[in-house]
PDB file of C-alpha atoms in Angstrom:
ATOM      1  CA  UNK A  16      -7.669 -20.502 -36.038  1.00  0.00           C
ATOM      2  CA  UNK A  17      -7.767 -16.495 -34.940  1.00  0.00           C
ATOM      3  CA  UNK A  18     -10.052 -15.246 -32.197  1.00  0.00           C
ATOM      4  CA  UNK A  19     -10.516 -11.658 -30.499  1.00  0.00           C
ATOM      5  CA  UNK A  20     -11.002 -11.024 -26.836  1.00  0.00           C
ATOM      6  CA  UNK A  21     -12.744  -7.371 -26.665  1.00  0.00           C
ATOM      7  CA  UNK A  22     -15.369  -7.433 -24.028  1.00  0.00           C
ATOM      8  CA  UNK A  23     -14.739  -6.015 -20.548  1.00  0.00           C
ATOM      9  CA  UNK A  24     -15.790  -9.288 -19.029  1.00  0.00           C
ATOM     10  CA  UNK A  25     -12.862 -11.239 -20.640  1.00  0.00           C
ATOM     11  CA  UNK A  26     -10.515  -8.653 -19.523  1.00  0.00           C
ATOM     12  CA  UNK A  27     -11.781  -9.163 -16.017  1.00  0.00           C
ATOM     13  CA  UNK A  28     -11.533 -12.814 -16.283  1.00  0.00           C
ATOM     14  CA  UNK A  29      -7.918 -12.751 -17.508  1.00  0.00           C
ATOM     15  CA  UNK A  30      -6.572 -10.234 -14.797  1.00  0.00           C
ATOM     16  CA  UNK A  31      -8.182 -12.586 -12.185  1.00  0.00           C
ATOM     17  CA  UNK A  32      -6.426 -15.933 -13.880  1.00  0.00           C
ATOM     18  CA  UNK A  33      -2.814 -13.962 -14.116  1.00  0.00           C
ATOM     19  CA  UNK A  34      -3.152 -13.031 -10.521  1.00  0.00           C
ATOM     20  CA  UNK A  35      -1.803 -16.436  -9.480  1.00  0.00           C
ATOM     21  CA  UNK A  36      -0.026 -17.484 -12.618  1.00  0.00           C
ATOM     22  CA  UNK A  37       2.626 -16.129 -14.959  1.00  0.00           C
ATOM     23  CA  UNK A  38       1.490 -17.869 -18.049  1.00  0.00           C
ATOM     24  CA  UNK A  39      -1.479 -19.231 -19.796  1.00  0.00           C
ATOM     25  CA  UNK A  40       0.160 -23.028 -19.338  1.00  0.00           C
ATOM     26  CA  UNK A  41       3.408 -24.352 -18.089  1.00  0.00           C
ATOM     27  CA  UNK A  42       6.104 -22.361 -16.453  1.00  0.00           C
ATOM     28  CA  UNK A  43       7.505 -20.225 -19.608  1.00  0.00           C
ATOM     29  CA  UNK A  44       5.874 -18.418 -22.622  1.00  0.00           C
ATOM     30  CA  UNK A  45       4.426 -20.747 -25.129  1.00  0.00           C
ATOM     31  CA  UNK A  46       2.114 -20.396 -28.209  1.00  0.00           C
ATOM     32  CA  UNK A  47      -0.999 -20.371 -25.793  1.00  0.00           C
ATOM     33  CA  UNK A  48       0.398 -17.045 -24.457  1.00  0.00           C
ATOM     34  CA  UNK A  49       0.930 -15.871 -28.208  1.00  0.00           C
ATOM     35  CA  UNK A  50      -2.514 -16.617 -29.068  1.00  0.00           C
ATOM     36  CA  UNK A  51      -3.952 -14.803 -26.340  1.00  0.00           C
ATOM     37  CA  UNK A  52      -1.765 -11.678 -26.615  1.00  0.00           C
ATOM     38  CA  UNK A  53      -2.708 -11.311 -30.309  1.00  0.00           C
ATOM     39  CA  UNK A  54      -6.387 -12.045 -29.377  1.00  0.00           C
ATOM     40  CA  UNK A  55      -6.358  -8.548 -27.133  1.00  0.00           C
ATOM     41  CA  UNK A  56      -6.787  -5.466 -29.419  1.00  0.00           C
ATOM     42  CA  UNK A  57      -4.643  -3.436 -27.028  1.00  0.00           C
ATOM     43  CA  UNK A  58      -2.850  -3.185 -23.854  1.00  0.00           C
ATOM     44  CA  UNK A  59      -4.876  -3.538 -20.523  1.00  0.00           C
ATOM     45  CA  UNK A  60      -4.855  -0.527 -18.347  1.00  0.00           C
ATOM     46  CA  UNK A  61      -2.481  -1.094 -15.774  1.00  0.00           C
ATOM     47  CA  UNK A  62      -4.756   0.708 -13.085  1.00  0.00           C
ATOM     48  CA  UNK A  63      -7.847  -1.444 -14.035  1.00  0.00           C
ATOM     49  CA  UNK A  64      -6.264  -4.825 -14.797  1.00  0.00           C
ATOM     50  CA  UNK A  65      -2.478  -4.602 -13.206  1.00  0.00           C
ATOM     51  CA  UNK A  66      -2.212  -8.491 -13.232  1.00  0.00           C
ATOM     52  CA  UNK A  67      -3.161  -8.928 -17.027  1.00  0.00           C
ATOM     53  CA  UNK A  68      -1.093  -5.663 -17.660  1.00  0.00           C
ATOM     54  CA  UNK A  69       1.855  -7.441 -16.159  1.00  0.00           C
ATOM     55  CA  UNK A  70       1.561 -10.337 -18.330  1.00  0.00           C
ATOM     56  CA  UNK A  71       0.734  -8.500 -21.435  1.00  0.00           C
ATOM     57  CA  UNK A  72       3.893  -6.386 -21.147  1.00  0.00           C
ATOM     58  CA  UNK A  73       5.937  -9.508 -20.430  1.00  0.00           C
ATOM     59  CA  UNK A  74       4.709 -11.464 -23.503  1.00  0.00           C
ATOM     60  CA  UNK A  75       5.408  -8.312 -25.389  1.00  0.00           C
ATOM     61  CA  UNK A  76       8.983  -8.322 -24.320  1.00  0.00           C
ATOM     62  CA  UNK A  77       9.204 -12.108 -24.880  1.00  0.00           C
ATOM     63  CA  UNK A  78       7.530 -11.952 -28.455  1.00  0.00           C
ATOM     64  CA  UNK A  79      10.220  -8.961 -29.351  1.00  0.00           C
ATOM     65  CA  UNK A  80      13.115 -11.208 -28.215  1.00  0.00           C
ATOM     66  CA  UNK A  81      11.835 -13.910 -30.285  1.00  0.00           C
ATOM     67  CA  UNK A  82      11.515 -11.860 -33.312  1.00  0.00           C
ATOM     68  CA  UNK A  83      15.242 -10.816 -32.901  1.00  0.00           C
ATOM     69  CA  UNK A  84      16.307 -14.310 -32.385  1.00  0.00           C
ATOM     70  CA  UNK A  85      15.044 -15.438 -35.894  1.00  0.00           C
ATOM     71  CA  UNK A  86      16.321 -12.308 -37.662  1.00  0.00           C
ATOM     72  CA  UNK A  87      19.344 -12.818 -40.207  1.00  0.00           C
ATOM     73  CA  UNK A  88      22.738 -12.023 -38.658  1.00  0.00           C
ATOM     74  CA  UNK A  89      23.207  -8.733 -40.279  1.00  0.00           C
ATOM     75  CA  UNK A  90      19.755  -7.613 -38.802  1.00  0.00           C
ATOM     76  CA  UNK A  91      20.480  -9.020 -35.470  1.00  0.00           C
ATOM     77  CA  UNK A  92      23.593  -6.849 -35.355  1.00  0.00           C
ATOM     78  CA  UNK A  93      21.654  -3.865 -36.347  1.00  0.00           C
ATOM     79  CA  UNK A  94      19.125  -4.632 -33.759  1.00  0.00           C
ATOM     80  CA  UNK A  95      21.745  -5.100 -31.051  1.00  0.00           C
ATOM     81  CA  UNK A  96      23.185  -1.538 -31.969  1.00  0.00           C
ATOM     82  CA  UNK A  97      19.489  -0.116 -31.611  1.00  0.00           C
ATOM     83  CA  UNK A  98      19.356  -2.046 -28.347  1.00  0.00           C
ATOM     84  CA  UNK A  99      22.235   0.216 -26.979  1.00  0.00           C
ATOM     85  CA  UNK A 100      19.991   3.189 -27.186  1.00  0.00           C
ATOM     86  CA  UNK A 101      16.483   1.639 -26.726  1.00  0.00           C
ATOM     87  CA  UNK A 102      14.920   3.809 -24.119  1.00  0.00           C
ATOM     88  CA  UNK A 103      12.414   0.677 -23.311  1.00  0.00           C
ATOM     89  CA  UNK A 104      15.370  -1.726 -22.578  1.00  0.00           C
ATOM     90  CA  UNK A 105      14.987  -1.076 -19.092  1.00  0.00           C
ATOM     91  CA  UNK A 106      11.224  -2.102 -18.980  1.00  0.00           C
ATOM     92  CA  UNK A 107      12.222  -5.310 -20.284  1.00  0.00           C
ATOM     93  CA  UNK A 108      14.583  -5.978 -17.314  1.00  0.00           C
ATOM     94  CA  UNK A 109      11.987  -4.801 -14.836  1.00  0.00           C
ATOM     95  CA  UNK A 110       9.438  -7.397 -16.063  1.00  0.00           C
ATOM     96  CA  UNK A 111      12.006 -10.077 -15.914  1.00  0.00           C
ATOM     97  CA  UNK A 112      13.219  -9.189 -12.635  1.00  0.00           C
ATOM     98  CA  UNK A 113       9.392  -8.752 -11.141  1.00  0.00           C
ATOM     99  CA  UNK A 114       8.590 -12.249 -12.561  1.00  0.00           C
ATOM    100  CA  UNK A 115      11.530 -13.626 -10.540  1.00  0.00           C
ATOM    101  CA  UNK A 116      10.442 -12.129  -7.376  1.00  0.00           C
ATOM    102  CA  UNK A 117       6.982 -13.640  -7.716  1.00  0.00           C
ATOM    103  CA  UNK A 118       8.326 -16.889  -8.473  1.00  0.00           C
ATOM    104  CA  UNK A 119      10.540 -16.672  -5.523  1.00  0.00           C
ATOM    105  CA  UNK A 120       7.873 -15.500  -3.128  1.00  0.00           C
ATOM    106  CA  UNK A 121       5.747 -18.323  -3.931  1.00  0.00           C
ATOM    107  CA  UNK A 122       8.485 -20.783  -3.873  1.00  0.00           C
ATOM    108  CA  UNK A 123       9.468 -19.568  -0.303  1.00  0.00           C
ATOM    109  CA  UNK A 124       5.647 -19.641   0.729  1.00  0.00           C
ATOM    110  CA  UNK A 125       5.213 -23.102  -0.607  1.00  0.00           C
ATOM    111  CA  UNK A 126       8.390 -24.377   1.396  1.00  0.00           C
ATOM    112  CA  UNK A 127       7.235 -22.507   4.314  1.00  0.00           C
ATOM    113  CA  UNK A 128       4.086 -24.370   4.583  1.00  0.00           C
ATOM    114  CA  UNK A 129       5.439 -27.536   3.711  1.00  0.00           C
ATOM    115  CA  UNK A 130       8.079 -27.081   6.594  1.00  0.00           C
ATOM    116  CA  UNK A 131       5.129 -26.397   9.067  1.00  0.00           C
ATOM    117  CA  UNK A 132       3.037 -28.914   8.121  1.00  0.00           C
ATOM    118  CA  UNK A 133       2.999 -31.704  10.544  1.00  0.00           C
ATOM    119  CA  UNK A 134       4.284 -34.970   9.371  1.00  0.00           C
ATOM    120  CA  UNK A 135       1.697 -37.798   9.919  1.00  0.00           C
ATOM    121  CA  UNK A 136       3.049 -40.413  12.728  1.00  0.00           C
ATOM    122  CA  UNK A 137       4.065 -43.618  11.058  1.00  0.00           C
ATOM    123  CA  UNK A 138       2.248 -46.480  13.092  1.00  0.00           C
ATOM    124  CA  UNK A 139       2.241 -50.310  12.912  1.00  0.00           C
ATOM    125  CA  UNK A 140      -0.244 -52.667  14.086  1.00  0.00           C
ATOM    126  CA  UNK A 141       1.508 -55.476  15.533  1.00  0.00           C
ATOM    127  CA  UNK A 142       0.063 -59.234  16.788  1.00  0.00           C
ATOM    128  CA  UNK A 143       2.424 -60.934  19.306  1.00  0.00           C
ATOM    129  CA  UNK A 144       2.036 -64.663  20.138  1.00  0.00           C
ATOM    130  CA  UNK A 145       3.791 -65.003  23.823  1.00  0.00           C
ATOM    131  CA  UNK A 146       3.910 -68.891  24.974  1.00  0.00           C
ATOM    132  CA  UNK A 147       4.170 -70.063  28.359  1.00  0.00           C
ATOM    133  CA  UNK A 148       6.341 -72.414  30.082  1.00  0.00           C
ATOM    134  CA  UNK A 149       3.786 -75.255  30.125  1.00  0.00           C
ATOM    135  CA  UNK A 150      -0.045 -76.055  31.052  1.00  0.00           C
ATOM    136  CA  UNK A 151       0.311 -74.986  34.768  1.00  0.00           C
ATOM    137  CA  UNK A 152       1.330 -71.330  33.914  1.00  0.00           C
ATOM    138  CA  UNK A 153      -0.834 -68.773  35.134  1.00  0.00           C
ATOM    139  CA  UNK A 154      -2.251 -67.335  31.891  1.00  0.00           C
ATOM    140  CA  UNK A 155      -3.852 -64.400  33.631  1.00  0.00           C
ATOM    141  CA  UNK A 156      -0.980 -63.248  35.511  1.00  0.00           C
ATOM    142  CA  UNK A 157       0.965 -63.681  32.329  1.00  0.00           C
ATOM    143  CA  UNK A 158      -1.655 -61.207  30.407  1.00  0.00           C
ATOM    144  CA  UNK A 159      -1.358 -58.987  33.254  1.00  0.00           C
ATOM    145  CA  UNK A 160       2.272 -58.796  33.002  1.00  0.00           C
ATOM    146  CA  UNK A 161       2.377 -57.909  29.584  1.00  0.00           C
ATOM    147  CA  UNK A 162      -0.141 -55.414  29.615  1.00  0.00           C
ATOM    148  CA  UNK A 163       1.437 -53.699  32.374  1.00  0.00           C
ATOM    149  CA  UNK A 164       4.420 -52.951  30.318  1.00  0.00           C
ATOM    150  CA  UNK A 165       4.414 -49.197  29.210  1.00  0.00           C
ATOM    151  CA  UNK A 166       6.230 -47.471  26.567  1.00  0.00           C
ATOM    152  CA  UNK A 167       5.647 -43.816  25.074  1.00  0.00           C
ATOM    153  CA  UNK A 168       4.113 -44.783  21.561  1.00  0.00           C
ATOM    154  CA  UNK A 169       2.879 -48.026  22.760  1.00  0.00           C
ATOM    155  CA  UNK A 170      -1.013 -48.860  22.924  1.00  0.00           C
ATOM    156  CA  UNK A 171      -2.257 -52.440  23.659  1.00  0.00           C
ATOM    157  CA  UNK A 172      -5.369 -53.731  22.127  1.00  0.00           C
ATOM    158  CA  UNK A 173      -7.625 -56.698  22.218  1.00  0.00           C
ATOM    159  CA  UNK A 174      -6.133 -60.431  23.216  1.00  0.00           C
ATOM    160  CA  UNK A 175      -7.109 -64.152  23.561  1.00  0.00           C
ATOM    161  CA  UNK A 176      -5.858 -67.174  24.696  1.00  0.00           C
ATOM    162  CA  UNK A 177      -5.400 -69.721  21.870  1.00  0.00           C
ATOM    163  CA  UNK A 178      -4.832 -73.476  22.489  1.00  0.00           C
ATOM    164  CA  UNK A 179      -1.657 -74.686  21.038  1.00  0.00           C
ATOM    165  CA  UNK A 180      -1.903 -78.422  22.207  1.00  0.00           C
ATOM    166  CA  UNK A 181      -1.387 -80.621  25.378  1.00  0.00           C
ATOM    167  CA  UNK A 182      -3.416 -78.277  27.225  1.00  0.00           C
ATOM    168  CA  UNK A 183      -1.171 -75.458  26.550  1.00  0.00           C
ATOM    169  CA  UNK A 184      -2.500 -71.835  25.254  1.00  0.00           C
ATOM    170  CA  UNK A 185      -0.577 -69.203  24.276  1.00  0.00           C
ATOM    171  CA  UNK A 186      -1.367 -65.334  24.755  1.00  0.00           C
ATOM    172  CA  UNK A 187      -2.170 -63.653  21.405  1.00  0.00           C
ATOM    173  CA  UNK A 188      -2.328 -60.044  21.808  1.00  0.00           C
ATOM    174  CA  UNK A 189      -2.344 -56.895  19.548  1.00  0.00           C
ATOM    175  CA  UNK A 190      -0.938 -53.639  19.928  1.00  0.00           C
ATOM    176  CA  UNK A 191      -0.325 -50.571  18.118  1.00  0.00           C
ATOM    177  CA  UNK A 192       3.470 -48.837  18.322  1.00  0.00           C
ATOM    178  CA  UNK A 193       4.584 -45.367  16.771  1.00  0.00           C
ATOM    179  CA  UNK A 194       7.639 -46.547  14.504  1.00  0.00           C
ATOM    180  CA  UNK A 195       9.834 -43.743  15.671  1.00  0.00           C
ATOM    181  CA  UNK A 196       9.196 -44.371  19.442  1.00  0.00           C
ATOM    182  CA  UNK A 197       9.040 -48.141  19.929  1.00  0.00           C
ATOM    183  CA  UNK A 198      11.819 -50.862  18.794  1.00  0.00           C
ATOM    184  CA  UNK A 199      10.026 -54.111  18.659  1.00  0.00           C
ATOM    185  CA  UNK A 200      13.449 -55.495  20.030  1.00  0.00           C
ATOM    186  CA  UNK A 201      12.999 -53.329  23.241  1.00  0.00           C
ATOM    187  CA  UNK A 202       9.106 -54.650  23.415  1.00  0.00           C
ATOM    188  CA  UNK A 203      10.093 -58.323  23.310  1.00  0.00           C
ATOM    189  CA  UNK A 204      12.862 -58.014  25.589  1.00  0.00           C
ATOM    190  CA  UNK A 205      10.700 -56.607  28.000  1.00  0.00           C
ATOM    191  CA  UNK A 206       8.233 -59.216  27.479  1.00  0.00           C
ATOM    192  CA  UNK A 207      10.817 -61.693  28.036  1.00  0.00           C
ATOM    193  CA  UNK A 208      11.848 -60.487  31.167  1.00  0.00           C
ATOM    194  CA  UNK A 209       8.614 -61.989  32.683  1.00  0.00           C
ATOM    195  CA  UNK A 210      10.572 -65.362  32.628  1.00  0.00           C
ATOM    196  CA  UNK A 211       8.391 -66.860  35.399  1.00  0.00           C
ATOM    197  CA  UNK A 212       5.801 -66.881  32.878  1.00  0.00           C
ATOM    198  CA  UNK A 213       7.099 -66.471  29.371  1.00  0.00           C
ATOM    199  CA  UNK A 214       8.895 -69.209  27.472  1.00  0.00           C
ATOM    200  CA  UNK A 215       9.283 -67.316  24.102  1.00  0.00           C
ATOM    201  CA  UNK A 216       7.463 -64.688  22.120  1.00  0.00           C
ATOM    202  CA  UNK A 217       6.853 -64.254  18.268  1.00  0.00           C
ATOM    203  CA  UNK A 218       5.913 -61.444  16.071  1.00  0.00           C
ATOM    204  CA  UNK A 219       2.685 -63.131  14.399  1.00  0.00           C
ATOM    205  CA  UNK A 220       2.031 -60.173  12.278  1.00  0.00           C
ATOM    206  CA  UNK A 221       2.686 -56.562  11.328  1.00  0.00           C
ATOM    207  CA  UNK A 222       0.866 -53.975   9.403  1.00  0.00           C
ATOM    208  CA  UNK A 223       1.562 -50.385   8.554  1.00  0.00           C
ATOM    209  CA  UNK A 224      -1.346 -48.016   9.441  1.00  0.00           C
TER     210      UNK A 224
END
């Protein structure tokens, strides 16, 4: 099904569209580019529609190359000889170089934005079970001792005393740790260093944030 794009509005819309892309769709010339190309009654003025004119010139070159590739061997040989004296051959190269420059600039811009974008901090919510020696352990002092531990990337949360039998209660405490800064081994060692109060410590739960 053929169609025609003749209005000035169509030219304006296409010029805006090709300001940010090189082809109608995808990363190379396709049948969609050919269809739009053939729908234009004439080449757009570069001064008025620079982006559309660049695309039009490039597709014209691609269409020419496709036709040559489909020709018979004898015709291809003749075309090759004509290319040697083709006064417009340099235009095709310039179009290709311009497209490559635009592509390289966009890739460089994307990589720069990606490199400068701050990476989100990887954090984990951890629930610790801290068990005392016996029912005579001062759980208030045990809790104070645990909360007194400070590390870069460690944030203590809520806590509660949970009965575990024989009048003994364990401290169940939550914290948030930054994965790159806080080692759970280091944290548990510091808690176990409260040896007057702490008999053992277990990680009850962990969840990535």
